[in-house]
Coordinates of C-alpha atoms in Angstrom, one line a residue:
Chain A
M1 CA 18.1 -27.5 21.2
K2 CA 16.1 -28.9 24.3
Q3 CA 12.4 -27.1 24.5
S4 CA 11.8 -25.3 27.8
R5 CA 8.4 -26.6 29.7
W6 CA 6.8 -23.3 28.8
Q7 CA 7.5 -24.1 24.9
Q8 CA 6.4 -27.6 25.4
A9 CA 3.2 -26.3 27.0
T10 CA 2.6 -23.5 24.3
Y11 CA 3.3 -25.9 21.6
R12 CA 0.7 -28.7 22.9
H13 CA -2.0 -26.2 24.0
P14 CA -1.9 -23.1 21.5
Y15 CA -4.8 -21.4 23.4
L16 CA -2.9 -21.4 26.8
F17 CA -1.3 -18.2 26.3
A18 CA -4.4 -16.8 24.9
L19 CA -6.3 -18.0 27.7
L20 CA -4.3 -16.5 30.2
L21 CA -4.4 -13.0 28.5
L22 CA -8.4 -13.4 28.3
A23 CA -8.2 -13.9 32.0
V24 CA -6.3 -10.7 32.4
A25 CA -8.1 -8.5 30.2
F26 CA -11.4 -9.9 31.6
T27 CA -10.6 -9.4 35.0
V28 CA -9.1 -5.5 34.3
N29 CA -12.4 -5.2 32.2
A30 CA -14.4 -6.5 34.9
L31 CA -13.1 -4.0 37.6
L32 CA -13.5 -1.2 35.6
Q33 CA -17.2 -2.2 34.3
P34 CA -18.8 -4.1 37.4
N35 CA -22.0 -5.0 35.6
L36 CA -19.7 -6.9 32.5
L37 CA -21.6 -10.1 33.5
E38 CA -25.0 -9.2 33.0
P39 CA -26.9 -10.3 30.2
T40 CA -27.3 -7.1 28.7
T41 CA -24.0 -6.0 28.9
L42 CA -22.7 -9.3 27.7
N43 CA -24.9 -9.2 24.8
S44 CA -23.9 -5.6 24.2
N45 CA -20.4 -6.5 23.8
M46 CA -20.4 -9.9 22.2
R47 CA -22.7 -8.5 19.5
V48 CA -19.9 -6.1 18.6
F49 CA -17.1 -8.4 18.9
L50 CA -19.0 -11.3 16.5
P51 CA -18.0 -9.8 13.1
L52 CA -14.2 -10.0 14.0
I53 CA -14.6 -13.3 15.6
L54 CA -16.3 -14.8 12.5
V55 CA -13.7 -13.1 10.3
A56 CA -10.6 -14.3 12.5
V57 CA -12.1 -18.0 12.3
G58 CA -11.6 -17.9 8.5
Q59 CA -8.1 -16.0 8.7
A60 CA -6.7 -18.9 10.9
I61 CA -8.1 -21.6 8.8
V62 CA -6.1 -20.0 5.9
M63 CA -3.1 -19.7 8.1
I64 CA -3.3 -23.4 9.2
G65 CA -3.0 -24.2 5.4
G66 CA 0.1 -22.0 5.3
G67 CA -1.4 -18.8 3.4
I68 CA -2.7 -15.8 4.4
D69 CA -6.1 -13.8 3.2
I70 CA -5.6 -9.9 3.0
S71 CA -8.8 -9.4 1.1
V72 CA -11.2 -10.7 4.0
G73 CA -12.1 -6.7 5.0
S74 CA -13.0 -6.1 1.4
I75 CA -15.0 -9.3 1.1
V76 CA -16.7 -7.9 4.6
S77 CA -17.6 -4.5 2.6
V78 CA -18.9 -6.6 -0.3
T79 CA -21.3 -8.3 2.0
N80 CA -22.6 -5.2 3.4
A81 CA -23.2 -3.2 0.4
I82 CA -25.2 -6.4 -1.3
L83 CA -27.1 -6.4 1.9
A84 CA -27.7 -3.0 2.3
T85 CA -28.7 -2.2 -1.3
Q86 CA -30.7 -5.2 -1.9
I87 CA -32.9 -5.9 1.3
G88 CA -33.2 -2.1 2.0
L89 CA -34.8 -0.9 5.0
S90 CA -38.2 -1.8 4.3
G91 CA -37.6 -5.3 3.1
D92 CA -39.2 -8.3 4.1
L93 CA -37.8 -11.2 5.7
S94 CA -37.9 -13.9 2.8
T95 CA -36.2 -11.8 0.6
A96 CA -33.6 -11.1 3.0
G97 CA -32.9 -14.8 3.6
V98 CA -32.5 -15.0 -0.1
I99 CA -30.2 -12.1 -0.4
M100 CA -28.2 -13.5 2.6
G101 CA -27.7 -16.6 0.8
V102 CA -26.8 -15.0 -2.3
A103 CA -24.0 -12.8 -0.3
L104 CA -22.3 -16.0 1.2
L105 CA -22.2 -17.3 -2.3
A106 CA -20.4 -14.0 -3.3
G107 CA -17.9 -14.5 -0.5
M108 CA -17.4 -18.1 -1.3
G109 CA -16.8 -16.9 -4.8
A110 CA -14.7 -14.1 -4.0
G111 CA -12.6 -16.9 -1.6
A112 CA -12.7 -19.4 -4.8
L113 CA -10.7 -16.6 -7.2
N114 CA -8.4 -16.1 -4.1
G115 CA -7.9 -20.1 -4.0
L116 CA -7.6 -20.6 -7.7
C117 CA -5.0 -17.9 -8.2
V118 CA -2.9 -19.2 -4.7
A119 CA -3.5 -23.0 -5.2
Y120 CA -3.7 -23.4 -8.5
L121 CA -1.6 -20.6 -10.4
R122 CA 0.5 -21.0 -7.4
L123 CA 0.9 -17.2 -6.9
Q124 CA 2.0 -15.9 -3.6
P125 CA -0.8 -15.5 -1.1
I126 CA 0.0 -12.2 0.5
I127 CA 0.3 -10.3 -2.9
T128 CA -2.1 -12.4 -4.5
T129 CA -5.3 -11.6 -1.7
F130 CA -3.8 -7.8 -1.6
A131 CA -4.6 -7.6 -5.5
T132 CA -7.8 -9.3 -4.9
S133 CA -8.9 -7.0 -2.3
F134 CA -8.6 -4.2 -4.5
I135 CA -11.0 -6.0 -6.8
Y136 CA -13.3 -6.6 -4.1
S137 CA -13.2 -3.1 -2.3
G138 CA -14.0 -1.7 -5.9
L139 CA -16.7 -3.7 -6.2
A140 CA -18.4 -3.0 -2.8
L141 CA -18.1 0.8 -3.9
F142 CA -19.5 0.0 -7.5
I143 CA -22.4 -1.8 -5.7
L144 CA -22.6 1.0 -3.1
P145 CA -21.2 4.5 -4.0
N146 CA -22.3 6.3 -1.2
P147 CA -22.9 5.1 2.4
G148 CA -26.7 4.6 3.0
G149 CA -29.3 1.5 2.3
G150 CA -30.0 -0.7 5.1
V151 CA -31.6 -3.6 6.7
P152 CA -35.2 -3.4 8.3
S153 CA -35.0 -3.0 12.3
R154 CA -36.6 -6.3 12.8
L155 CA -33.5 -8.0 11.3
T156 CA -31.4 -5.5 13.6
A157 CA -33.3 -6.3 16.6
F158 CA -32.9 -10.0 16.2
Y159 CA -29.5 -9.8 15.8
R160 CA -28.9 -7.1 18.5
E161 CA -31.3 -8.1 21.2
T162 CA -31.6 -12.0 21.1
I163 CA -30.8 -13.6 24.5
I164 CA -31.8 -17.3 25.0
L165 CA -31.0 -18.4 28.8
W166 CA -29.0 -15.4 29.9
L167 CA -26.7 -16.2 26.9
P168 CA -26.6 -13.6 23.8
L169 CA -26.9 -15.0 20.3
A170 CA -23.3 -14.5 19.7
F171 CA -22.5 -17.4 22.3
Y172 CA -24.7 -19.9 20.2
V173 CA -23.0 -19.1 16.9
I174 CA -19.6 -19.6 18.6
A175 CA -20.4 -22.9 20.0
L176 CA -21.9 -23.9 16.7
I177 CA -18.8 -23.1 14.9
L178 CA -16.7 -24.7 17.7
L179 CA -18.7 -28.2 17.5
I180 CA -18.4 -28.1 13.3
W181 CA -14.8 -27.4 13.6
A182 CA -14.4 -30.0 16.1
A183 CA -15.9 -32.6 13.9
I184 CA -14.0 -31.2 10.8
R185 CA -10.5 -31.7 12.7
R186 CA -11.4 -35.3 13.1
T187 CA -12.2 -36.1 9.3
R188 CA -9.5 -36.9 7.1
Y189 CA -9.6 -33.0 5.6
G190 CA -8.7 -31.8 8.9
R191 CA -5.6 -33.9 8.9
Y192 CA -4.9 -33.0 5.5
L193 CA -5.1 -29.1 6.2
Y194 CA -2.3 -29.5 9.1
A195 CA -0.1 -31.6 6.9
V196 CA -0.4 -28.8 3.9
G197 CA 0.2 -26.1 6.1
G198 CA 3.1 -27.9 8.1
K199 CA 4.9 -29.2 5.3
A200 CA 3.1 -28.9 1.7
D201 CA 6.1 -30.9 -0.1
A202 CA 5.8 -33.8 2.2
A203 CA 2.3 -33.8 2.4
Y204 CA 2.2 -34.0 -1.7
E205 CA 4.6 -36.7 -1.6
T206 CA 2.6 -38.9 0.5
G207 CA -0.6 -38.2 -1.8
V208 CA -2.4 -35.3 0.1
P209 CA -4.5 -33.3 -2.4
V210 CA -2.5 -30.2 -1.7
R211 CA -4.0 -27.8 -4.1
A212 CA -7.4 -28.7 -3.5
V213 CA -6.9 -28.2 0.1
Q214 CA -5.1 -24.7 -0.1
F215 CA -8.2 -23.9 -2.5
S216 CA -10.6 -25.0 0.1
T217 CA -9.1 -22.8 2.8
Y218 CA -9.8 -19.6 0.7
V219 CA -13.7 -20.7 -0.1
I220 CA -14.1 -21.1 3.8
S221 CA -12.4 -17.7 4.4
G222 CA -14.5 -16.1 2.1
F223 CA -17.5 -17.7 3.5
M224 CA -16.3 -16.8 7.4
A225 CA -15.8 -13.3 6.0
A226 CA -19.3 -12.8 4.4
L227 CA -20.8 -14.4 7.4
G228 CA -18.9 -11.5 9.2
G229 CA -20.0 -9.2 7.0
I230 CA -23.9 -10.3 7.5
A231 CA -23.4 -10.1 11.5
M232 CA -21.5 -6.6 10.7
T233 CA -24.4 -5.1 8.7
L234 CA -27.2 -6.4 11.3
L235 CA -24.9 -4.7 14.1
T236 CA -24.8 -1.4 12.3
G237 CA -28.3 -1.6 10.3
S238 CA -26.9 0.3 7.6
G239 CA -24.4 0.2 4.3
N240 CA -21.0 1.6 4.2
A241 CA -18.6 0.3 1.5
Q242 CA -15.5 0.7 3.6
V243 CA -17.1 -0.7 6.8
G244 CA -14.8 -4.1 6.3
D245 CA -11.2 -2.2 6.1
P246 CA -10.1 -2.5 9.6
L247 CA -10.9 -6.0 9.8
T248 CA -8.3 -7.4 7.5
L249 CA -5.4 -6.5 9.8
S250 CA -7.4 -7.1 13.1
S251 CA -8.3 -10.9 11.8
I252 CA -4.6 -11.7 11.3
T253 CA -3.7 -10.1 14.9
A254 CA -6.4 -12.0 16.4
A255 CA -5.2 -15.5 14.6
V256 CA -1.6 -14.8 15.8
I257 CA -2.5 -14.1 19.6
G258 CA -5.0 -17.2 19.6
G259 CA -1.7 -19.0 18.9
T260 CA -2.0 -19.5 15.2
P261 CA 1.5 -19.0 13.9
L262 CA 1.8 -17.3 10.4
S263 CA 4.2 -20.3 9.3
G264 CA 1.3 -22.5 9.2
G265 CA 0.4 -26.0 10.0
A266 CA -0.7 -25.4 13.6
G267 CA -3.2 -23.7 15.8
G268 CA -6.8 -23.8 16.0
V269 CA -10.0 -21.9 15.9
A270 CA -10.9 -21.6 19.6
G271 CA -7.6 -19.3 19.9
P272 CA -8.4 -16.9 17.1
M273 CA -11.9 -16.5 18.6
I274 CA -10.5 -15.7 22.0
G275 CA -7.8 -13.3 20.3
A276 CA -10.6 -11.5 18.8
I277 CA -12.5 -11.3 22.2
I278 CA -9.3 -10.0 23.9
L279 CA -8.7 -7.5 21.2
G280 CA -12.4 -6.0 21.7
L281 CA -12.0 -6.2 25.6
I282 CA -8.7 -4.3 25.4
R283 CA -10.7 -1.6 23.5
N284 CA -13.4 -1.2 26.4
I285 CA -10.8 -1.4 28.9
I286 CA -9.1 1.8 27.0
S287 CA -12.5 3.4 26.7
F288 CA -13.7 2.8 30.4
A289 CA -10.1 3.7 31.9
N290 CA -10.7 7.2 30.7
V291 CA -7.8 7.2 28.5
A292 CA -7.5 10.5 26.9
T293 CA -8.8 10.5 23.5
W294 CA -5.6 11.2 21.4
W295 CA -3.7 8.5 23.5
Q296 CA -6.2 5.7 22.7
T297 CA -4.7 4.3 19.3
F298 CA -1.4 4.5 20.8
V299 CA -2.3 2.6 23.9
N300 CA -4.1 0.2 22.2
A301 CA -1.2 -0.8 19.8
A302 CA 1.1 -0.8 22.8
I303 CA -0.7 -3.3 24.4
I304 CA -1.5 -5.6 21.5
V305 CA 2.4 -5.4 20.8
L306 CA 3.2 -6.3 24.4
A307 CA 0.6 -9.5 24.1
L308 CA 2.5 -10.4 20.9
A309 CA 5.8 -9.8 22.6
T310 CA 5.1 -11.8 25.6
P311 CA 5.7 -15.4 24.6
G312 CA 8.9 -14.3 23.1
I313 CA 10.1 -12.4 26.1
I314 CA 9.1 -15.3 28.3
N315 CA 11.1 -18.1 26.1
L316 CA 14.3 -15.3 26.2
V317 CA 14.2 -15.2 29.9
R318 CA 14.1 -19.0 30.5
R319 CA 16.8 -19.4 28.0
R320 CA 18.9 -17.0 30.0
N321 CA 18.2 -18.5 33.3
R322 CA 19.3 -22.0 32.1
Chain B
M1 CA 6.6 -26.0 -18.5
K2 CA 7.6 -23.5 -20.6
R3 CA 9.6 -20.9 -18.9
L4 CA 9.8 -17.0 -19.9
T5 CA 13.3 -16.3 -20.7
I6 CA 12.9 -12.6 -20.1
S7 CA 14.0 -11.2 -17.0
P8 CA 11.3 -9.7 -14.4
P9 CA 12.8 -6.3 -14.3
L10 CA 13.1 -6.1 -18.0
A11 CA 9.5 -7.2 -18.5
A12 CA 8.3 -4.7 -16.1
V13 CA 10.2 -1.9 -17.9
L14 CA 8.7 -3.2 -21.4
L15 CA 5.3 -3.3 -19.7
A16 CA 5.7 0.4 -18.5
I17 CA 6.7 1.5 -22.2
V18 CA 3.9 0.0 -24.0
L19 CA 1.4 1.1 -21.3
F20 CA 2.8 4.7 -21.8
L21 CA 2.7 4.5 -25.4
L22 CA -0.9 3.1 -25.5
S23 CA -1.7 5.9 -23.3
G24 CA -1.1 8.5 -25.9
F25 CA -4.0 7.3 -27.9
L26 CA -6.5 8.3 -24.8
P27 CA -8.7 10.9 -25.8
N28 CA -6.8 13.4 -23.7
G29 CA -3.3 11.6 -24.0
F30 CA -0.3 13.4 -25.7
G31 CA -1.3 12.1 -29.3
G32 CA 1.6 12.8 -31.6
N33 CA 2.9 15.7 -29.9
L34 CA 6.5 14.7 -28.7
D35 CA 7.0 17.6 -26.4
V36 CA 3.9 17.0 -24.4
A37 CA 5.0 12.9 -24.4
T38 CA 8.5 13.7 -22.9
A39 CA 6.9 15.9 -20.3
Q40 CA 4.3 13.6 -19.5
A41 CA 7.2 10.9 -19.2
I42 CA 9.5 12.8 -17.1
N43 CA 6.4 13.5 -14.8
I44 CA 5.6 9.8 -14.4
V45 CA 9.3 8.9 -13.6
R46 CA 9.3 11.8 -11.1
L47 CA 6.2 10.5 -9.1
S48 CA 7.7 6.8 -9.3
V49 CA 10.6 8.2 -7.1
F50 CA 8.9 8.3 -3.7
L51 CA 7.2 4.8 -4.1
G52 CA 10.6 3.6 -5.5
I53 CA 12.7 4.9 -2.7
I54 CA 10.1 3.7 0.1
A55 CA 10.1 0.3 -1.5
A56 CA 13.9 0.0 -1.2
G57 CA 13.9 -0.7 2.5
Q58 CA 10.9 -3.3 1.5
T59 CA 13.2 -4.7 -1.2
L60 CA 16.1 -5.4 1.5
V61 CA 13.6 -7.0 4.0
I62 CA 12.0 -9.1 1.7
I63 CA 15.3 -10.3 0.3
S64 CA 16.5 -11.0 3.9
G65 CA 14.1 -14.0 3.8
G66 CA 12.5 -15.5 7.1
E67 CA 8.9 -14.5 5.6
G68 CA 10.4 -10.9 5.8
I69 CA 8.2 -7.9 5.1
D70 CA 7.7 -4.6 6.6
L71 CA 4.3 -3.4 7.4
S72 CA 5.5 -0.3 9.5
T73 CA 6.6 1.3 6.2
G74 CA 3.3 3.4 5.7
A75 CA 3.3 4.8 9.5
V76 CA 7.1 5.4 9.3
V77 CA 6.7 7.5 6.4
T78 CA 3.9 9.7 7.6
L79 CA 5.5 10.2 10.8
T80 CA 8.6 11.3 9.1
A81 CA 7.2 13.2 6.9
I82 CA 5.1 15.2 9.8
L83 CA 8.7 15.6 11.4
T84 CA 10.1 17.0 8.5
Y85 CA 7.4 19.6 8.3
T86 CA 7.6 20.6 11.7
I87 CA 11.5 20.8 11.9
V88 CA 12.1 22.6 8.8
N89 CA 9.3 24.8 9.2
G90 CA 10.3 26.8 6.0
R91 CA 14.0 27.6 6.9
N92 CA 16.7 26.2 4.6
E93 CA 19.3 25.7 7.2
Q94 CA 16.9 23.3 9.0
V95 CA 16.7 21.0 6.1
L96 CA 19.9 18.9 6.9
P97 CA 18.7 18.6 10.8
A98 CA 15.5 17.6 9.3
L99 CA 16.8 15.1 7.1
L100 CA 19.6 13.4 9.8
A101 CA 16.2 13.4 12.4
V102 CA 14.2 11.4 10.0
L103 CA 17.0 8.9 9.6
V104 CA 17.7 8.6 13.2
V105 CA 13.8 8.0 14.1
G106 CA 13.0 6.0 11.1
G107 CA 16.2 3.8 12.0
L108 CA 15.2 3.5 15.7
I109 CA 11.6 2.3 14.7
G110 CA 13.3 -0.3 12.3
L111 CA 15.9 -1.4 15.0
V112 CA 12.8 -2.1 17.4
N113 CA 11.5 -4.1 14.5
G114 CA 14.4 -6.3 14.0
A115 CA 15.2 -6.9 17.8
G116 CA 11.4 -8.0 18.4
I117 CA 12.0 -9.9 15.2
A118 CA 15.4 -11.7 15.8
F119 CA 15.3 -11.7 19.9
L120 CA 11.5 -12.3 20.5
A121 CA 11.0 -14.5 17.4
I122 CA 7.9 -12.6 16.6
S123 CA 7.3 -13.3 12.9
P124 CA 8.1 -10.1 10.9
L125 CA 4.3 -9.4 9.5
V126 CA 2.9 -9.5 13.1
M127 CA 5.7 -7.2 14.7
T128 CA 5.8 -4.4 11.9
L129 CA 2.1 -4.5 11.9
G130 CA 2.0 -3.9 15.6
M131 CA 4.9 -1.5 15.1
A132 CA 2.6 0.4 12.7
G133 CA -0.2 0.7 15.0
V134 CA 1.8 1.7 17.6
V135 CA 3.7 4.4 15.1
S136 CA 0.2 5.6 14.0
G137 CA -0.5 6.0 17.7
L138 CA 2.3 8.1 18.2
I139 CA 1.4 10.3 15.4
L140 CA -2.0 10.8 17.2
V141 CA -0.4 11.8 20.3
I142 CA 2.1 14.2 18.9
T143 CA 0.2 16.0 16.2
H144 CA -3.4 15.7 17.8
G145 CA -4.5 15.4 14.5
N146 CA -3.4 18.7 13.0
V147 CA 0.2 19.5 11.9
S148 CA 1.7 23.0 11.5
G149 CA 4.8 23.6 9.9
A150 CA 6.3 24.1 6.0
V151 CA 8.6 22.8 3.8
A152 CA 11.8 24.5 3.0
P153 CA 12.0 26.6 -0.6
I154 CA 15.1 24.6 -1.1
M155 CA 13.5 21.3 -0.6
T156 CA 10.7 22.1 -3.4
Q157 CA 13.4 23.6 -5.7
L158 CA 15.8 20.4 -5.4
I159 CA 12.8 17.9 -5.3
A160 CA 9.7 19.0 -7.2
R161 CA 11.2 21.5 -9.9
P162 CA 14.0 20.8 -13.0
V163 CA 17.2 21.1 -11.9
L164 CA 19.3 19.6 -14.6
L165 CA 18.2 19.8 -18.4
G166 CA 14.9 19.8 -17.6
I167 CA 15.3 16.6 -15.2
P168 CA 13.4 17.2 -11.8
G169 CA 15.9 16.6 -8.9
A170 CA 14.0 13.7 -7.8
I171 CA 14.8 11.5 -10.6
L172 CA 18.5 12.9 -10.2
I173 CA 18.6 11.7 -6.6
W174 CA 16.8 8.3 -7.4
A175 CA 19.6 7.7 -9.8
V176 CA 22.3 8.3 -7.2
F177 CA 20.0 6.2 -5.0
A178 CA 19.8 3.6 -7.3
A179 CA 23.8 3.3 -7.8
L180 CA 24.1 3.3 -3.8
M181 CA 21.6 0.4 -3.5
W182 CA 23.3 -1.5 -6.6
L183 CA 26.4 -1.1 -4.8
L184 CA 25.1 -2.2 -1.2
L185 CA 23.6 -5.2 -2.9
E186 CA 26.5 -6.4 -5.3
R187 CA 29.3 -5.2 -4.0
T188 CA 29.5 -5.3 -0.4
A189 CA 29.8 -7.8 2.3
F190 CA 26.6 -6.4 3.4
G191 CA 24.8 -7.4 0.2
R192 CA 26.6 -10.6 0.2
R193 CA 25.1 -11.8 3.4
L194 CA 22.0 -10.4 3.0
F195 CA 21.4 -13.0 -0.2
A196 CA 23.0 -15.6 2.0
I197 CA 20.5 -15.2 5.0
G198 CA 17.9 -14.9 2.6
A199 CA 18.3 -18.2 0.9
N200 CA 19.0 -20.0 3.9
R201 CA 19.6 -18.8 7.4
T202 CA 20.7 -22.3 8.8
T203 CA 23.8 -22.7 6.3
A204 CA 24.3 -18.5 6.4
R205 CA 24.9 -19.0 10.1
L206 CA 27.4 -22.2 9.9
S207 CA 29.2 -20.1 7.5
G208 CA 29.9 -17.7 10.1
I209 CA 27.4 -14.9 9.6
N210 CA 25.9 -13.0 12.7
V211 CA 22.1 -13.8 11.3
T212 CA 20.7 -12.0 14.5
G213 CA 22.9 -9.0 13.9
M214 CA 22.2 -9.2 9.9
V215 CA 18.3 -9.1 10.6
I216 CA 18.6 -6.5 13.2
A217 CA 20.5 -4.1 10.7
T218 CA 18.1 -5.0 7.8
Y219 CA 15.0 -3.8 9.4
A220 CA 16.8 -0.6 10.8
L221 CA 18.1 0.1 7.2
S222 CA 14.5 -0.5 5.9
G223 CA 13.2 2.2 8.7
M224 CA 15.6 4.5 7.7
L225 CA 14.8 4.3 3.9
A226 CA 11.0 4.9 4.8
G227 CA 12.3 7.8 6.8
L228 CA 14.1 9.2 3.7
G229 CA 10.9 8.4 1.7
G230 CA 8.8 10.6 4.0
F231 CA 11.3 13.2 3.6
L232 CA 11.1 13.4 0.1
V233 CA 7.2 12.8 -0.1
V234 CA 6.8 15.8 1.9
G235 CA 9.4 17.8 -0.3
N236 CA 7.2 16.9 -3.4
T237 CA 4.0 17.6 -2.0
G238 CA 4.8 20.8 0.1
V239 CA 1.6 19.7 2.4
V240 CA 1.5 16.9 5.1
H241 CA -1.6 15.0 6.4
I242 CA -1.9 12.3 9.1
R243 CA -2.3 9.7 6.6
I244 CA 0.1 10.6 3.9
G245 CA 2.1 7.6 4.1
D246 CA -0.8 5.1 4.0
P247 CA -1.1 4.8 0.4
F248 CA 2.4 3.7 0.0
L249 CA 2.3 0.6 2.2
F250 CA 0.9 -2.1 0.0
P251 CA 2.4 -0.8 -3.5
S252 CA 5.7 -0.6 -1.9
I253 CA 5.6 -4.7 -1.3
A254 CA 3.5 -4.8 -4.7
A255 CA 6.4 -3.2 -6.5
V256 CA 9.1 -5.4 -5.1
A257 CA 6.9 -8.4 -6.2
V258 CA 6.2 -7.2 -9.5
G259 CA 10.1 -6.6 -9.9
G260 CA 10.6 -10.2 -9.5
T261 CA 12.5 -10.3 -6.2
L262 CA 11.2 -13.7 -4.5
L263 CA 8.7 -12.7 -1.5
T264 CA 10.2 -15.8 -0.1
G265 CA 13.7 -14.2 0.3
G266 CA 17.1 -14.9 -1.1
K267 CA 16.9 -13.4 -4.5
G268 CA 16.1 -10.2 -6.0
S269 CA 17.1 -6.8 -7.1
Y270 CA 16.6 -3.1 -6.7
F271 CA 16.5 -2.5 -10.3
G272 CA 13.2 -5.0 -10.3
T273 CA 11.7 -2.9 -7.5
M274 CA 12.3 0.5 -9.4
A275 CA 10.6 -1.0 -12.8
G276 CA 7.7 -2.3 -10.2
A277 CA 7.3 1.1 -8.9
L278 CA 7.2 2.9 -12.5
V279 CA 4.7 0.2 -13.6
L280 CA 2.5 0.8 -10.5
T281 CA 2.8 4.5 -10.7
L282 CA 2.1 4.7 -14.6
I283 CA -1.0 2.5 -14.1
T284 CA -2.4 4.6 -11.3
S285 CA -1.9 7.7 -13.0
L286 CA -3.5 6.3 -16.4
L287 CA -6.4 5.2 -14.5
T288 CA -6.6 8.8 -12.8
T289 CA -6.1 10.5 -16.3
M290 CA -9.0 8.1 -17.9
Q291 CA -11.5 9.6 -15.2
M292 CA -12.7 6.4 -14.1
Q293 CA -14.9 6.0 -11.3
E294 CA -13.0 5.0 -8.1
S295 CA -14.9 1.8 -7.8
V296 CA -13.6 0.7 -11.6
R297 CA -10.3 2.2 -10.9
R298 CA -9.7 -0.1 -8.0
M299 CA -10.9 -3.1 -10.1
V300 CA -8.8 -2.4 -12.9
L301 CA -5.6 -1.9 -10.5
G302 CA -6.4 -5.3 -8.6
A303 CA -6.9 -7.0 -11.9
T304 CA -3.5 -5.7 -13.6
L305 CA -1.7 -6.5 -10.3
L306 CA -3.2 -9.9 -10.4
T307 CA -2.2 -10.5 -14.3
M308 CA 1.3 -9.2 -13.6
I309 CA 1.9 -11.3 -10.8
A310 CA 0.6 -14.0 -12.9
I311 CA 2.9 -13.7 -15.6
Y312 CA 6.1 -14.1 -13.6
G313 CA 5.0 -14.3 -9.8
R314 CA 4.8 -18.1 -9.8
Q315 CA 6.2 -20.4 -7.6
R316 CA 7.4 -23.7 -8.2
G317 CA 5.3 -26.6 -8.4
F318 CA 5.9 -29.8 -6.7
R319 CA 6.3 -32.0 -9.7
Q320 CA 10.2 -30.7 -10.4

């Protein structure tokens, strides 16, 4: 079947649709909130979006490798529980640094368990990471049975209020990740990742270490989820063992809106970042458009479904017109 | 590599029996009292019915392949439970209209899922996830967070209470339902086509099966079965809240997987899902009986689930 030009364009540039959507969402948001581009407003938005952006990047890398990670939300919760109980509201900065390192290691450890089960025990990703999500959310509750604890205000202030050259901290984090990703894509590992996600059998035949690559995607995802958890904890400043729950499904939505198909082997990291920002902007729009409280969930979900359906509708219309 | 010759449904049933027998040795278990043991066993089976019926639709969409999955199940159960509650409002004569309404509403939601998946090529996971959000939003719009109504006496009588020889109605309903599911999957053209599109969509299309129609019908059926599940759940509990269906979503997928149905489609059975529902319900209620903390309970549940799928949920390797 001959592909339409739209299909070709979206295939070559998986971020194309996400960028269009971002432009629309941004414009609508800017109309409702005229000071959107002022550094302080930009900062207050981006610091809220950053945790999901980080988690979505990890989710996207797992999806490119042909898997899915349902446990990311629970890993965020574990990180939050570790930071809130071990650093404490009056902790000093050097302890905080050590504990954050421990939290990142814990995230990678959780990812390694996922990777071990999926890649080496050959279990189905969705059900495996669902099972481990129980282990991790149980662990988070074990560490922090009741909401409480927190991190020192000096740390939260650094996360919430750092603006360098008019741009909030989140931009520098995003730029750093994009740079690292650009470097990784050029390595052999980058090519392996897409090969494994696209056709694992063929990749195996040509000598790609399929299992090791699959394993690594879950470790990366666990690391990114822990990073997201650190951002989340610095944002809220407090501990709650269920804080990560909503991030699991949002991260999948963000990755898909950002042009990463669930079938694997395609997509990237910039798209899911845009996807996460779009999800945040939609929430902003709804709250600034004075949508009645009881309608907000519905309107939010309906816009997301419409966004997911649009590429399909465009294809359908184009095929009919030919 | 050594292959297990025991079939997954049988393994799950055996596991359930062993676990149940072991639970007798718990401090507050049934010990040597046969009557108490029977009563407990019946109660576990009764509790499994709801997960079992909700997971039936999940079984169908998973067998249909194409990364088939229905994440809107939980939200549909909640919506239809609330609908049943409001429509019935304590009157016996409203039970049948309510049942009809939940089947239609569930079916329509499933139809939209199927249409999105078949016509717009949205992946099932994402489409049904989005739909779950829309339905949850609808529930808030309709109820504003609180629901008024009541179940009818006849529902409690038929679903929750013993009907025949001390066996609760729910179990009898499940037995009939299981027979119907077996007929649907093994003895009808729909069942044959379902396995065919699950195994390979292209060959199915080439052999004259209307794949698009089948996909839409399967998701519609899944929605209807979730609707039936919502109806039964509220008939059992007698009360409703706006998250009543959520705890059924992922266990419905887990029940299918534990029952040996391939998550990639084309192979599976409803008996497997029934066994899976039984095991999951048993483990959950055992952990509750043992009065563990919520945190430990979750970890044990996760580890058990992981062990079960590790035993027989493995995918084939490359070197074969």
